CSV table of C-alpha atoms and ligand atoms in Angstrom, one decimal:
chain,number,residue,atom,x,y,z
A,58,UNK,CA,0.1,-0.1,-0.1
A,59,UNK,CA,1.8,3.4,-1.1
A,60,UNK,CA,1.5,6.3,2.0
A,61,UNK,CA,-1.4,7.8,-0.3
A,62,UNK,CA,-3.6,4.8,0.0
A,63,UNK,CA,-2.9,4.2,3.5
A,64,UNK,CA,-4.3,7.7,4.4
A,65,UNK,CA,-7.0,7.5,2.2
A,66,UNK,CA,-8.3,4.1,3.8
A,67,UNK,CA,-8.0,5.5,7.5
A,68,UNK,CA,-9.9,8.6,6.5
A,69,UNK,CA,-12.3,6.7,4.8
A,70,UNK,CA,-12.9,5.0,7.8
A,71,UNK,CA,-13.1,7.7,9.9
A,72,UNK,CA,-15.7,9.0,7.4
A,73,UNK,CA,-17.6,6.0,7.6
A,74,UNK,CA,-17.4,5.6,11.7
A,75,UNK,CA,-18.6,9.2,11.9
A,76,UNK,CA,-21.6,8.6,9.6
A,77,UNK,CA,-22.6,5.4,11.3
A,78,UNK,CA,-21.2,5.5,14.8
A,79,UNK,CA,-22.6,8.4,17.6
A,80,UNK,CA,-19.5,9.0,19.5
A,81,UNK,CA,-19.5,7.9,22.9
A,82,UNK,CA,-19.8,11.5,24.6
A,83,UNK,CA,-23.1,12.5,22.5
A,84,UNK,CA,-24.6,8.7,23.7
A,85,UNK,CA,-23.9,9.4,27.4
A,86,UNK,CA,-25.2,12.9,27.0
A,87,UNK,CA,-28.4,11.6,25.5
A,88,UNK,CA,-29.0,8.9,28.2
A,89,UNK,CA,-28.4,11.6,30.8
A,90,UNK,CA,-31.2,13.5,28.9
A,91,UNK,CA,-33.4,11.0,29.2
A,92,UNK,CA,-33.0,9.9,32.7
A,93,UNK,CA,-34.1,13.8,33.0
A,94,UNK,CA,-37.1,13.8,31.3
A,95,UNK,CA,-40.5,13.9,32.7
A,96,UNK,CA,-43.0,13.9,30.1
A,97,UNK,CA,-44.1,11.0,27.8
A,98,UNK,CA,-43.2,12.6,24.4
A,99,UNK,CA,-39.8,14.0,25.4
A,100,UNK,CA,-39.0,10.6,26.7
A,101,UNK,CA,-40.4,8.9,23.8
A,102,UNK,CA,-38.4,11.2,21.3
A,103,UNK,CA,-34.9,10.4,23.1
A,104,UNK,CA,-35.8,6.8,23.0
A,105,UNK,CA,-36.3,6.8,19.5
A,106,UNK,CA,-32.9,8.8,19.2
A,107,UNK,CA,-31.2,6.0,21.1
A,108,UNK,CA,-33.1,3.3,19.1
A,109,UNK,CA,-32.0,4.7,16.0
A,110,UNK,CA,-28.3,5.1,17.2
A,111,UNK,CA,-28.4,0.9,18.4
A,112,UNK,CA,-29.6,0.2,15.0
A,113,UNK,CA,-27.3,2.2,12.8
A,114,UNK,CA,-24.3,1.1,14.7
A,115,UNK,CA,-25.4,-2.7,14.4
A,116,UNK,CA,-26.4,-3.1,10.6
A,117,UNK,CA,-23.7,-0.3,9.4
A,118,UNK,CA,-26.5,2.1,8.4
A,119,UNK,CA,-26.0,6.1,8.7
A,120,UNK,CA,-27.3,7.7,11.5
A,121,UNK,CA,-29.3,10.3,9.2
A,122,UNK,CA,-30.3,10.3,5.5
A,123,UNK,CA,-28.6,13.7,5.6
A,124,UNK,CA,-25.1,12.2,5.6
A,125,UNK,CA,-24.3,15.8,5.4
A,126,UNK,CA,-21.5,18.5,4.2
A,127,UNK,CA,-18.3,16.8,4.7
A,128,UNK,CA,-15.9,19.0,6.9
A,129,UNK,CA,-12.4,18.6,7.6
A,130,UNK,CA,-11.2,20.7,10.9
A,131,UNK,CA,-7.3,20.4,10.5
A,132,UNK,CA,-4.9,21.4,13.6
A,133,UNK,CA,-1.7,21.2,11.1
A,134,UNK,CA,1.5,21.3,12.8
A,135,UNK,CA,3.4,24.1,11.1
A,136,UNK,CA,6.6,21.9,10.6
A,137,UNK,CA,4.8,18.7,9.4
A,138,UNK,CA,6.5,17.4,6.3
A,139,UNK,CA,2.8,16.2,4.8
A,140,UNK,CA,0.9,19.4,4.6
A,141,UNK,CA,1.0,19.6,1.1
A,142,UNK,CA,-0.1,16.1,0.3
A,143,UNK,CA,-3.5,16.3,2.5
A,144,UNK,CA,-6.1,18.1,0.7
A,145,UNK,CA,-6.1,15.8,-2.3
A,146,UNK,CA,-6.2,12.6,0.0
A,147,UNK,CA,-9.2,14.0,2.1
A,148,UNK,CA,-11.0,14.6,-1.4
A,149,UNK,CA,-10.2,11.1,-1.9
A,150,UNK,CA,-11.4,9.6,1.1
A,151,UNK,CA,-14.8,11.5,0.5
A,152,UNK,CA,-14.9,9.9,-3.0
A,153,UNK,CA,-14.5,6.6,-1.5
A,154,UNK,CA,-16.8,7.3,1.4
A,155,UNK,CA,-19.7,8.1,-0.9
A,156,UNK,CA,-19.2,4.7,-2.7
A,157,UNK,CA,-18.6,2.7,0.1
A,158,UNK,CA,-20.9,3.6,2.8
A,159,UNK,CA,-22.8,5.3,0.5
A,160,UNK,CA,-23.2,9.0,1.3
A,161,UNK,CA,-25.7,11.0,0.1
A,162,UNK,CA,-24.7,12.9,-2.8
A,163,UNK,CA,-25.0,16.6,-1.2
A,164,UNK,CA,-22.9,19.0,-3.3
A,165,UNK,CA,-25.4,20.9,-5.4
A,166,UNK,CA,-24.5,24.2,-7.4
A,167,UNK,CA,-26.0,27.2,-5.9
A,168,UNK,CA,-27.6,28.3,-9.4
A,169,UNK,CA,-28.2,25.4,-11.6
A,170,UNK,CA,-29.0,23.0,-9.0
A,171,UNK,CA,-26.7,20.2,-10.2
A,172,UNK,CA,-26.0,17.6,-7.9
A,173,UNK,CA,-22.2,16.3,-8.8
A,174,UNK,CA,-21.9,14.3,-5.4
A,175,UNK,CA,-20.0,14.8,-2.4
A,176,UNK,CA,-16.5,16.1,-4.1
A,177,UNK,CA,-16.7,19.7,-5.9
A,178,UNK,CA,-15.3,23.4,-5.6
A,179,UNK,CA,-15.5,24.0,-2.1
A,180,UNK,CA,-16.3,20.7,-0.9
A,181,UNK,CA,-14.9,19.2,1.3
A,182,UNK,CA,-14.9,22.1,3.6
A,183,UNK,CA,-11.1,22.0,5.1
A,184,UNK,CA,-10.7,24.5,7.9
A,185,UNK,CA,-7.1,24.7,8.8
A,186,UNK,CA,-5.5,25.5,11.6
A,187,UNK,CA,-1.7,26.6,12.1
A,188,UNK,CA,0.0,24.8,15.2
A,189,UNK,CA,3.4,24.9,16.1
A,190,UNK,CA,4.4,21.1,15.9
A,191,UNK,CA,4.9,18.1,13.4
A,192,UNK,CA,1.5,16.4,13.9
A,193,UNK,CA,-1.5,16.5,11.4
A,194,UNK,CA,-4.7,16.2,13.7
A,195,UNK,CA,-7.7,15.7,11.3
A,196,UNK,CA,-11.4,15.7,12.5
A,197,UNK,CA,-14.2,14.9,10.1
A,198,UNK,CA,-17.3,16.5,10.8
A,199,UNK,CA,-20.8,15.5,8.9
A,200,UNK,CA,-22.7,18.7,8.9
A,201,UNK,CA,-26.5,18.5,8.3
A,202,UNK,CA,-28.4,20.9,6.3
A,203,UNK,CA,-31.0,21.5,8.7
A,204,UNK,CA,-28.7,22.5,11.8
A,205,UNK,CA,-26.5,24.6,9.6
A,206,UNK,CA,-29.4,26.5,8.2
A,207,UNK,CA,-30.0,27.7,12.0
A,208,UNK,CA,-26.3,29.4,12.0
A,209,UNK,CA,-26.4,33.1,13.0
A,210,UNK,CA,-24.1,35.9,13.0
A,211,UNK,CA,-25.3,38.5,15.6
A,212,UNK,CA,-24.0,42.0,16.3
A,213,UNK,CA,-24.3,43.0,20.0
A,214,UNK,CA,-23.9,46.6,20.9
A,215,UNK,CA,-20.0,46.6,22.0
A,216,UNK,CA,-19.4,47.5,25.6
A,217,UNK,CA,-23.2,45.9,26.5
A,218,UNK,CA,-21.4,43.1,28.3
A,219,UNK,CA,-21.8,39.2,28.8
A,220,UNK,CA,-25.6,39.3,29.5
A,221,UNK,CA,-26.2,41.1,26.3
A,222,UNK,CA,-24.3,38.5,24.3
A,223,UNK,CA,-26.4,35.7,26.2
A,224,UNK,CA,-29.6,37.3,25.6
A,225,UNK,CA,-28.5,38.0,21.9
A,226,UNK,CA,-27.9,34.2,21.4
A,227,UNK,CA,-30.3,33.0,23.6
A,228,UNK,CA,-33.0,34.9,21.5
A,229,UNK,CA,-31.2,33.2,18.0
A,230,UNK,CA,-31.4,29.8,19.2
A,231,UNK,CA,-34.8,29.7,20.7
A,232,UNK,CA,-36.2,30.8,17.3
A,233,UNK,CA,-34.0,27.9,15.4
A,234,UNK,CA,-33.6,25.4,17.1
A,235,UNK,CA,-36.5,23.4,16.5
A,236,UNK,CA,-35.1,23.3,12.6
A,237,UNK,CA,-32.2,22.1,13.9
A,238,UNK,CA,-32.9,18.4,15.2
A,239,UNK,CA,-32.5,18.8,19.0
A,240,UNK,CA,-31.1,18.2,21.2
A,241,UNK,CA,-28.5,20.6,19.8
A,242,UNK,CA,-24.8,21.2,20.4
A,243,UNK,CA,-24.1,25.3,20.5
A,244,UNK,CA,-21.0,26.3,19.5
A,245,UNK,CA,-20.7,30.3,20.0
A,246,UNK,CA,-17.8,32.5,18.8
A,247,UNK,CA,-17.3,35.9,20.7
A,248,UNK,CA,-15.8,39.0,19.4
A,249,UNK,CA,-13.3,39.2,16.9
A,250,UNK,CA,-13.9,40.2,13.1
A,251,UNK,CA,-17.5,38.8,11.7
A,252,UNK,CA,-15.8,36.1,9.8
A,253,UNK,CA,-13.8,35.1,12.5
A,254,UNK,CA,-16.7,35.0,15.1
A,255,UNK,CA,-18.3,32.2,13.0
A,256,UNK,CA,-15.0,29.8,12.6
A,257,UNK,CA,-14.6,30.3,16.5
A,258,UNK,CA,-18.5,29.1,17.2
A,259,UNK,CA,-17.7,26.5,14.2
A,260,UNK,CA,-14.3,24.9,15.9
A,261,UNK,CA,-15.7,24.8,18.8
A,262,UNK,CA,-18.4,22.2,17.9
A,263,UNK,CA,-15.8,19.9,17.8
A,264,UNK,CA,-14.8,19.8,21.2
A,265,UNK,CA,-15.7,17.1,23.5
A,266,UNK,CA,-19.4,17.6,25.0
A,267,UNK,CA,-18.6,17.4,28.8
A,268,UNK,CA,-15.0,19.7,28.1
A,269,UNK,CA,-15.5,23.5,29.4
A,270,UNK,CA,-13.7,26.2,28.4
A,271,UNK,CA,-10.5,26.9,30.2
A,272,UNK,CA,-10.9,30.8,31.1
A,273,UNK,CA,-13.8,30.8,33.9
A,274,UNK,CA,-15.7,33.6,32.6
A,275,UNK,CA,-16.1,31.9,29.3
A,276,UNK,CA,-17.0,28.4,31.1
A,277,UNK,CA,-19.5,30.4,33.5
A,278,UNK,CA,-20.9,31.5,30.0
A,279,UNK,CA,-21.2,28.2,29.0
A,280,UNK,CA,-23.0,26.8,31.9
A,281,UNK,CA,-25.7,30.1,32.2
A,282,UNK,CA,-26.6,29.9,28.3
A,283,UNK,CA,-27.0,26.1,28.4
A,284,UNK,CA,-29.4,26.3,31.2
A,285,UNK,CA,-31.5,29.3,29.7
A,286,UNK,CA,-31.8,27.2,26.3
A,287,UNK,CA,-33.1,24.2,28.4
A,288,UNK,CA,-35.7,26.3,30.3
A,289,UNK,CA,-37.1,27.3,26.9
A,290,UNK,CA,-39.2,23.9,26.7
A,291,UNK,CA,-38.4,23.4,23.1
A,292,UNK,CA,-36.9,19.9,24.0
A,293,UNK,CA,-36.2,16.7,22.1
A,294,UNK,CA,-37.3,16.7,18.4
A,295,UNK,CA,-38.8,20.6,19.1
A,296,UNK,CA,-41.8,18.9,20.8
A,297,UNK,CA,-41.3,19.5,24.5
A,298,UNK,CA,-39.2,18.8,27.3
A,299,UNK,CA,-36.2,19.5,29.3
A,300,UNK,CA,-33.4,18.9,26.6
A,301,UNK,CA,-33.3,21.4,24.1
A,302,UNK,CA,-29.6,21.3,24.1
A,303,UNK,CA,-26.6,18.7,25.1
A,304,UNK,CA,-24.0,21.3,25.6
A,305,UNK,CA,-22.4,24.7,24.8
A,306,UNK,CA,-19.2,25.4,23.5
A,307,UNK,CA,-17.7,28.9,23.7
A,308,UNK,CA,-14.7,30.9,22.6
A,309,UNK,CA,-13.5,34.5,22.1
A,310,UNK,CA,-11.3,36.5,20.4
A,311,UNK,CA,-10.5,40.7,21.0
A,312,UNK,CA,-12.7,42.7,19.4
A,313,UNK,CA,-12.7,46.0,18.0
A,314,UNK,CA,-13.5,49.1,20.1
A,315,UNK,CA,-16.6,49.4,17.7
A,316,UNK,CA,-17.7,45.9,16.9
A,317,UNK,CA,-18.8,42.8,19.0
A,318,UNK,CA,-19.7,40.3,16.5
A,319,UNK,CA,-21.2,37.2,17.5
A,320,UNK,CA,-21.3,33.9,15.4
A,321,UNK,CA,-23.9,30.9,16.4
A,322,UNK,CA,-23.1,27.6,15.0
A,323,UNK,CA,-25.3,24.4,15.8
A,324,UNK,CA,-25.0,21.2,15.3
A,325,UNK,CA,-27.9,18.5,15.5
A,326,UNK,CA,-27.9,15.5,18.1
A,327,UNK,CA,-26.5,13.6,15.0
A,328,UNK,CA,-23.0,15.3,16.1
A,329,UNK,CA,-20.7,13.0,13.8
A,330,UNK,CA,-17.3,13.2,14.4
A,331,UNK,CA,-14.3,11.2,14.0
A,332,UNK,CA,-10.3,12.3,14.4
A,333,UNK,CA,-7.2,10.9,12.4
A,334,UNK,CA,-3.7,11.5,13.4
A,335,UNK,CA,-0.4,11.6,10.7
A,336,UNK,CA,2.6,11.9,12.9
A,337,UNK,CA,5.9,12.7,11.3
A,338,UNK,CA,6.2,9.2,10.6
A,339,UNK,CA,3.5,9.5,8.0
A,340,UNK,CA,1.3,6.4,8.9
A,341,UNK,CA,-2.2,7.8,9.8
A,342,UNK,CA,-4.0,6.4,12.7
A,343,UNK,CA,-7.9,6.4,13.3
A,344,UNK,CA,-8.4,7.9,17.2
A,345,UNK,CA,-10.7,6.2,19.3
B,1127,UNK,CA,-53.0,7.9,22.0
B,1128,UNK,CA,-51.3,5.4,19.9
B,1129,UNK,CA,-53.0,4.9,16.4
B,1130,UNK,CA,-51.4,1.8,14.5
B,1131,UNK,CA,-53.1,2.6,10.9
B,1132,UNK,CA,-52.7,0.4,7.5
B,1133,UNK,CA,-52.8,2.4,4.4
B,1134,UNK,CA,-55.0,3.4,2.4
B,1135,UNK,CA,-56.9,5.3,5.6
B,1136,UNK,CA,-60.1,6.8,5.3
B,1137,UNK,CA,-60.0,10.9,5.7
B,1138,UNK,CA,-62.8,10.5,8.3
B,1139,UNK,CA,-60.4,8.4,10.7
B,1140,UNK,CA,-57.4,11.2,10.0
B,1141,UNK,CA,-59.9,13.7,11.1
B,1142,UNK,CA,-60.3,12.3,14.6
B,1143,UNK,CA,-56.4,12.7,15.2
B,1144,UNK,CA,-55.4,15.2,17.7
B,1145,UNK,CA,-52.2,17.0,18.5
B,1146,UNK,CA,-50.2,15.2,20.6
B,1147,UNK,CA,-51.2,11.6,19.4
B,1148,UNK,CA,-48.9,9.3,18.4
B,1149,UNK,CA,-49.2,7.2,14.8
B,1150,UNK,CA,-47.4,4.2,13.3
B,1151,UNK,CA,-47.9,3.6,9.9
B,1152,UNK,CA,-47.6,0.5,7.0
B,1153,UNK,CA,-48.5,0.5,3.9
B,1154,UNK,CA,-47.7,3.0,0.9
B,1155,UNK,CA,-46.3,6.6,0.6
B,1156,UNK,CA,-44.3,8.6,-1.4
B,1157,UNK,CA,-41.6,10.9,-0.7
B,1158,UNK,CA,-41.5,14.7,-2.2
B,1159,UNK,CA,-39.4,17.4,-1.0
B,1160,UNK,CA,-39.6,21.0,-2.7
B,1161,UNK,CA,-38.4,20.4,-6.5
B,1162,UNK,CA,-40.7,17.6,-6.5
B,1163,UNK,CA,-43.4,20.1,-5.4
B,1164,UNK,CA,-42.8,22.3,-7.7
B,1165,UNK,CA,-42.4,19.6,-10.3
B,1166,UNK,CA,-46.1,17.8,-9.5
B,1167,UNK,CA,-48.0,21.2,-9.3
B,1168,UNK,CA,-45.9,22.4,-12.6
B,1169,UNK,CA,-47.7,19.1,-14.5
B,1170,UNK,CA,-51.0,20.0,-13.0
B,1171,UNK,CA,-51.0,23.3,-14.6
B,1172,UNK,CA,-49.6,22.4,-17.9
B,1173,UNK,CA,-51.9,19.5,-18.4
B,1174,UNK,CA,-48.6,17.1,-18.3
B,1175,UNK,CA,-49.2,13.5,-17.3
B,1176,UNK,CA,-47.5,12.8,-13.8
B,1177,UNK,CA,-45.5,9.2,-14.4
B,1178,UNK,CA,-47.1,8.2,-11.1
B,1179,UNK,CA,-50.4,9.2,-9.4
B,1180,UNK,CA,-50.1,11.3,-6.1
B,1181,UNK,CA,-53.5,10.6,-5.4
B,1182,UNK,CA,-54.8,9.3,-1.5
B,1183,UNK,CA,-50.9,8.9,-1.3
B,1184,UNK,CA,-49.6,10.4,2.4
B,1185,UNK,CA,-46.4,13.1,1.1
B,1186,UNK,CA,-43.2,12.6,3.3
B,1187,UNK,CA,-41.1,15.3,3.3
B,1188,UNK,CA,-37.7,13.4,3.1
B,1189,UNK,CA,-34.9,13.0,0.8
B,1190,UNK,CA,-33.4,9.4,1.2
B,1191,UNK,CA,-30.8,7.7,0.8
B,1192,UNK,CA,-30.6,4.5,-1.3
B,1193,UNK,CA,-28.1,2.2,-2.8
B,1194,UNK,CA,-28.7,-0.1,-6.2
B,1195,UNK,CA,-27.4,-3.5,-6.9
B,1196,UNK,CA,-28.8,-6.5,-9.0
B,1197,UNK,CA,-31.6,-7.1,-6.9
B,1198,UNK,CA,-32.8,-3.9,-7.2
B,1199,UNK,CA,-32.8,-0.7,-4.9
B,1200,UNK,CA,-32.6,-0.8,-0.9
B,1201,UNK,CA,-32.9,2.1,1.2
B,1202,UNK,CA,-30.3,3.0,3.6
B,1203,UNK,CA,-31.6,6.3,5.0
B,1204,UNK,CA,-35.1,7.7,5.5
B,1205,UNK,CA,-36.2,10.6,7.8
B,1206,UNK,CA,-37.5,13.9,8.0
B,1207,UNK,CA,-36.3,16.8,6.1
B,1208,UNK,CA,-37.5,20.4,7.0
B,1209,UNK,CA,-40.9,20.9,6.0
B,1210,UNK,CA,-41.2,24.8,6.1
B,1211,UNK,CA,-39.6,24.6,2.3
B,1212,UNK,CA,-42.9,23.2,1.2
B,1213,UNK,CA,-45.3,25.5,2.8
B,1214,UNK,CA,-45.7,27.6,-0.8
B,1215,UNK,CA,-46.7,24.5,-2.8
B,1216,UNK,CA,-48.6,22.2,-0.5
B,1217,UNK,CA,-52.2,23.8,-0.2
B,1218,UNK,CA,-52.8,23.4,-3.5
B,1219,UNK,CA,-50.9,19.9,-3.5
B,1220,UNK,CA,-53.7,18.9,-0.7
B,1221,UNK,CA,-56.6,20.5,-2.7
B,1222,UNK,CA,-55.9,18.2,-5.8
B,1223,UNK,CA,-54.7,15.0,-4.4
B,1224,UNK,CA,-56.7,14.1,-1.3
B,1225,UNK,CA,-53.6,13.6,0.8
B,1226,UNK,CA,-54.4,12.1,3.7
B,1227,UNK,CA,-51.4,13.1,6.2
B,1228,UNK,CA,-48.0,14.5,5.7
B,1229,UNK,CA,-44.9,13.5,7.6
B,1230,UNK,CA,-42.0,15.8,7.9
B,1231,UNK,CA,-40.0,18.1,10.8
B,1232,UNK,CA,-40.4,21.4,12.2
B,1233,UNK,CA,-44.1,21.9,11.1
B,1234,UNK,CA,-45.2,24.0,8.7
B,1235,UNK,CA,-47.0,27.9,8.2
B,1236,UNK,CA,-50.6,29.4,8.7
B,1237,UNK,CA,-51.8,28.5,4.8
B,1238,UNK,CA,-51.1,24.6,5.1
B,1239,UNK,CA,-52.6,24.9,8.9
B,1240,UNK,CA,-55.5,26.6,6.9
B,1241,UNK,CA,-56.0,23.6,4.5
B,1242,UNK,CA,-55.3,21.0,7.1
B,1243,UNK,CA,-58.6,22.2,8.3
B,1244,UNK,CA,-60.1,22.6,5.0
B,1245,UNK,CA,-59.4,18.9,3.9
B,1246,UNK,CA,-59.7,17.2,7.4
B,1247,UNK,CA,-56.0,16.3,7.4
B,1248,UNK,CA,-53.2,16.3,9.6
B,1249,UNK,CA,-49.3,16.7,9.7
B,1250,UNK,CA,-47.2,14.1,11.6
B,1251,UNK,CA,-43.6,14.9,13.3
B,1252,UNK,CA,-41.0,12.7,12.7
B,1253,UNK,CA,-38.1,12.6,15.0
B,1254,UNK,CA,-35.3,14.3,12.7
B,1255,UNK,CA,-32.4,12.5,12.2
B,1256,UNK,CA,-33.3,8.9,13.1
B,1257,UNK,CA,-32.6,7.6,9.2
B,1258,UNK,CA,-31.4,4.3,10.4
B,1259,UNK,CA,-35.1,3.4,11.8
B,1260,UNK,CA,-36.7,4.5,9.1
B,1261,UNK,CA,-34.8,2.6,6.4
B,1262,UNK,CA,-35.4,-0.3,8.7
B,1263,UNK,CA,-39.1,0.2,8.1
B,1264,UNK,CA,-38.9,0.1,4.6
B,1265,UNK,CA,-40.4,-3.2,2.9
B,1266,UNK,CA,-39.7,-2.5,-0.5
B,1267,UNK,CA,-39.4,0.1,-3.2
B,1268,UNK,CA,-42.6,0.4,-5.2
B,1269,UNK,CA,-41.2,3.6,-7.4
B,1270,UNK,CA,-38.7,5.9,-8.1
B,1271,UNK,CA,-39.4,8.8,-10.4
B,1272,UNK,CA,-37.4,11.9,-12.0
B,1273,UNK,CA,-34.1,10.4,-10.5
B,1274,UNK,CA,-31.9,11.2,-13.5
B,1275,UNK,CA,-33.5,14.7,-13.6
B,1276,UNK,CA,-33.2,16.1,-9.9
B,1277,UNK,CA,-31.0,13.2,-8.3
B,1278,UNK,CA,-31.6,10.9,-5.4
B,1279,UNK,CA,-32.7,13.2,-2.6
B,1280,UNK,CA,-35.0,15.1,-4.8
B,1281,UNK,CA,-36.6,11.9,-6.8
B,1282,UNK,CA,-40.0,11.1,-5.9
B,1283,UNK,CA,-40.0,7.5,-4.0
B,1284,UNK,CA,-42.9,5.3,-3.7
B,1285,UNK,CA,-42.2,3.1,-0.9
B,1286,UNK,CA,-44.1,0.7,1.1
B,1287,UNK,CA,-43.2,0.7,4.8
B,1288,UNK,CA,-44.2,-1.4,8.1
B,1289,UNK,CA,-44.6,0.0,11.5
B,1290,UNK,CA,-42.6,3.5,10.8
B,1291,UNK,CA,-42.9,5.6,13.7
B,1292,UNK,CA,-43.4,6.9,16.1
B,1293,UNK,CA,-44.6,9.9,14.2
B,1294,UNK,CA,-46.6,12.7,16.5
B,1295,UNK,CA,-49.7,14.4,15.4
B,1296,UNK,CA,-48.6,18.0,15.4
B,1297,UNK,CA,-51.3,19.8,13.2
B,1298,UNK,CA,-54.3,18.4,13.3
B,1299,UNK,CA,-57.7,19.0,11.4
B,1300,UNK,CA,-59.2,21.3,14.2
B,1301,UNK,CA,-56.4,23.5,13.4
B,1302,UNK,CA,-53.9,23.0,16.6
B,1303,UNK,CA,-50.6,23.6,16.1
B,1304,UNK,CA,-48.2,21.8,18.8
B,1305,UNK,CA,-44.8,23.6,16.8
B,1306,UNK,CA,-46.7,26.9,16.8
B,1307,UNK,CA,-47.7,26.4,20.9
B,1308,UNK,CA,-44.1,25.3,22.0
B,1309,UNK,CA,-42.3,28.3,19.7
B,1310,UNK,CA,-44.5,30.7,21.5
B,1311,UNK,CA,-44.3,29.4,25.1
B,1312,UNK,CA,-40.5,29.6,24.5
B,1313,UNK,CA,-40.3,32.6,23.3
B,1314,UNK,CA,-41.9,34.1,26.6
B,1315,UNK,CA,-39.7,32.1,29.0
B,1316,UNK,CA,-36.6,33.0,27.0
B,1317,UNK,CA,-37.5,37.2,27.4
B,1318,UNK,CA,-37.9,36.7,31.1
B,1319,UNK,CA,-33.9,35.9,31.6
C,1990,SF4,S1,-30.0,18.5,10.9
C,1990,SF4,FE1,-28.6,16.6,11.1
C,1990,SF4,S2,-30.1,15.0,12.1
C,1990,SF4,FE2,-31.4,16.6,11.3
C,1990,SF4,S3,-32.0,15.7,9.6
C,1990,SF4,FE3,-29.8,17.2,8.9
C,1990,SF4,S4,-28.4,16.1,9.2
C,1990,SF4,FE4,-30.2,15.0,10.3
């Protein structure tokens, strides 16, 4: 097997795993939610989601028929010898998985509606985060259309403080959550420029569900927002209950004095992700 | 209340379903997303014959995932897509094809709510994202139309399902709309934070 084939095979396996097997932290969060729900419908919906998880895993079926836009978050060690080879391998892996899983063809020309599969201009999406070091860490995320449409870019009056940010995000999330297949995961990027706020929000989605931000003020914001969102009563499947969101992940950047952009990215309960590492040796390895 | 129904179902039975009831369905239904809705209506307006007859079939807002081999089609993913995209074309479809009920996610708008009352039909919400469970409920692909023209998710699939659900009646023929009720309550609660 050539190096390229070994990478493509590992990456294809990661795409398949993400598509078929819900990560353990998400399953745990869903089970915890089921324990807390008291109404019949909310429990029925969570039981259905967990039953779906089991059927998918045991039969090798995609969790959801929308296998999503393929997105790779790459933490790229600046001194990795493999940087230049990666993008083509990512496209090949998506192509291979489209046939083998199979994935639903989901790359459509914005004007002509022509559906060309899952590899095209701008697809898969690759987010590069250049970090010191020699390793590549690649996390695949299947991003569903329903939850992507619920993204938001909000402009909060600068200087209005964390309460104003919380209220703005809460208002947005309460409006869109029913369409994003709740219980959802909420990514919030606070500050920076507009595009950066959204990027921070998107990257925050990749975190493990139980990990809080290391900065205590951001961690406190995450806890308060989660509590407020869950008090909305939107609930699993948007049909009532105590669990609208499983987690909030926030991150921040310093802002311009006159501007406070806040990006909001949502992921559905089908929070499908899997990670591959390519160390300096060049042997790709799917992480557990 | 749980209704286990076998299609076709008389409209009078659907008219008795109430918001909050749970439905499990068996029988033949068709999938259609926004593109298929537009094509169906287009055909009606131009007098062009449809290659299939939607009359009396429940419409599932769904773009399935399917695999074809020597023995034919296997559905490997079946679950609801966002119904709001079908809002503008739904009243005309309900009026024309005696659609007994719709299946989707997220609910629909006031025009559909009114036409569900007029035609004594209902809207059923499937749990978003549960495509594997849906795939397992498919008993056979009766037909697939417009696959070449619009692609797999947007094609019209006529499917036989067995024990598909749970589906929750969220918009009933009395005009109740659970999506709307929950959204209003959520908005009120979130303004008091
Ligand atoms: S939002 Fe997620 S769970 Fe819902 S249909 Fe899309 S991919 Fe599936």
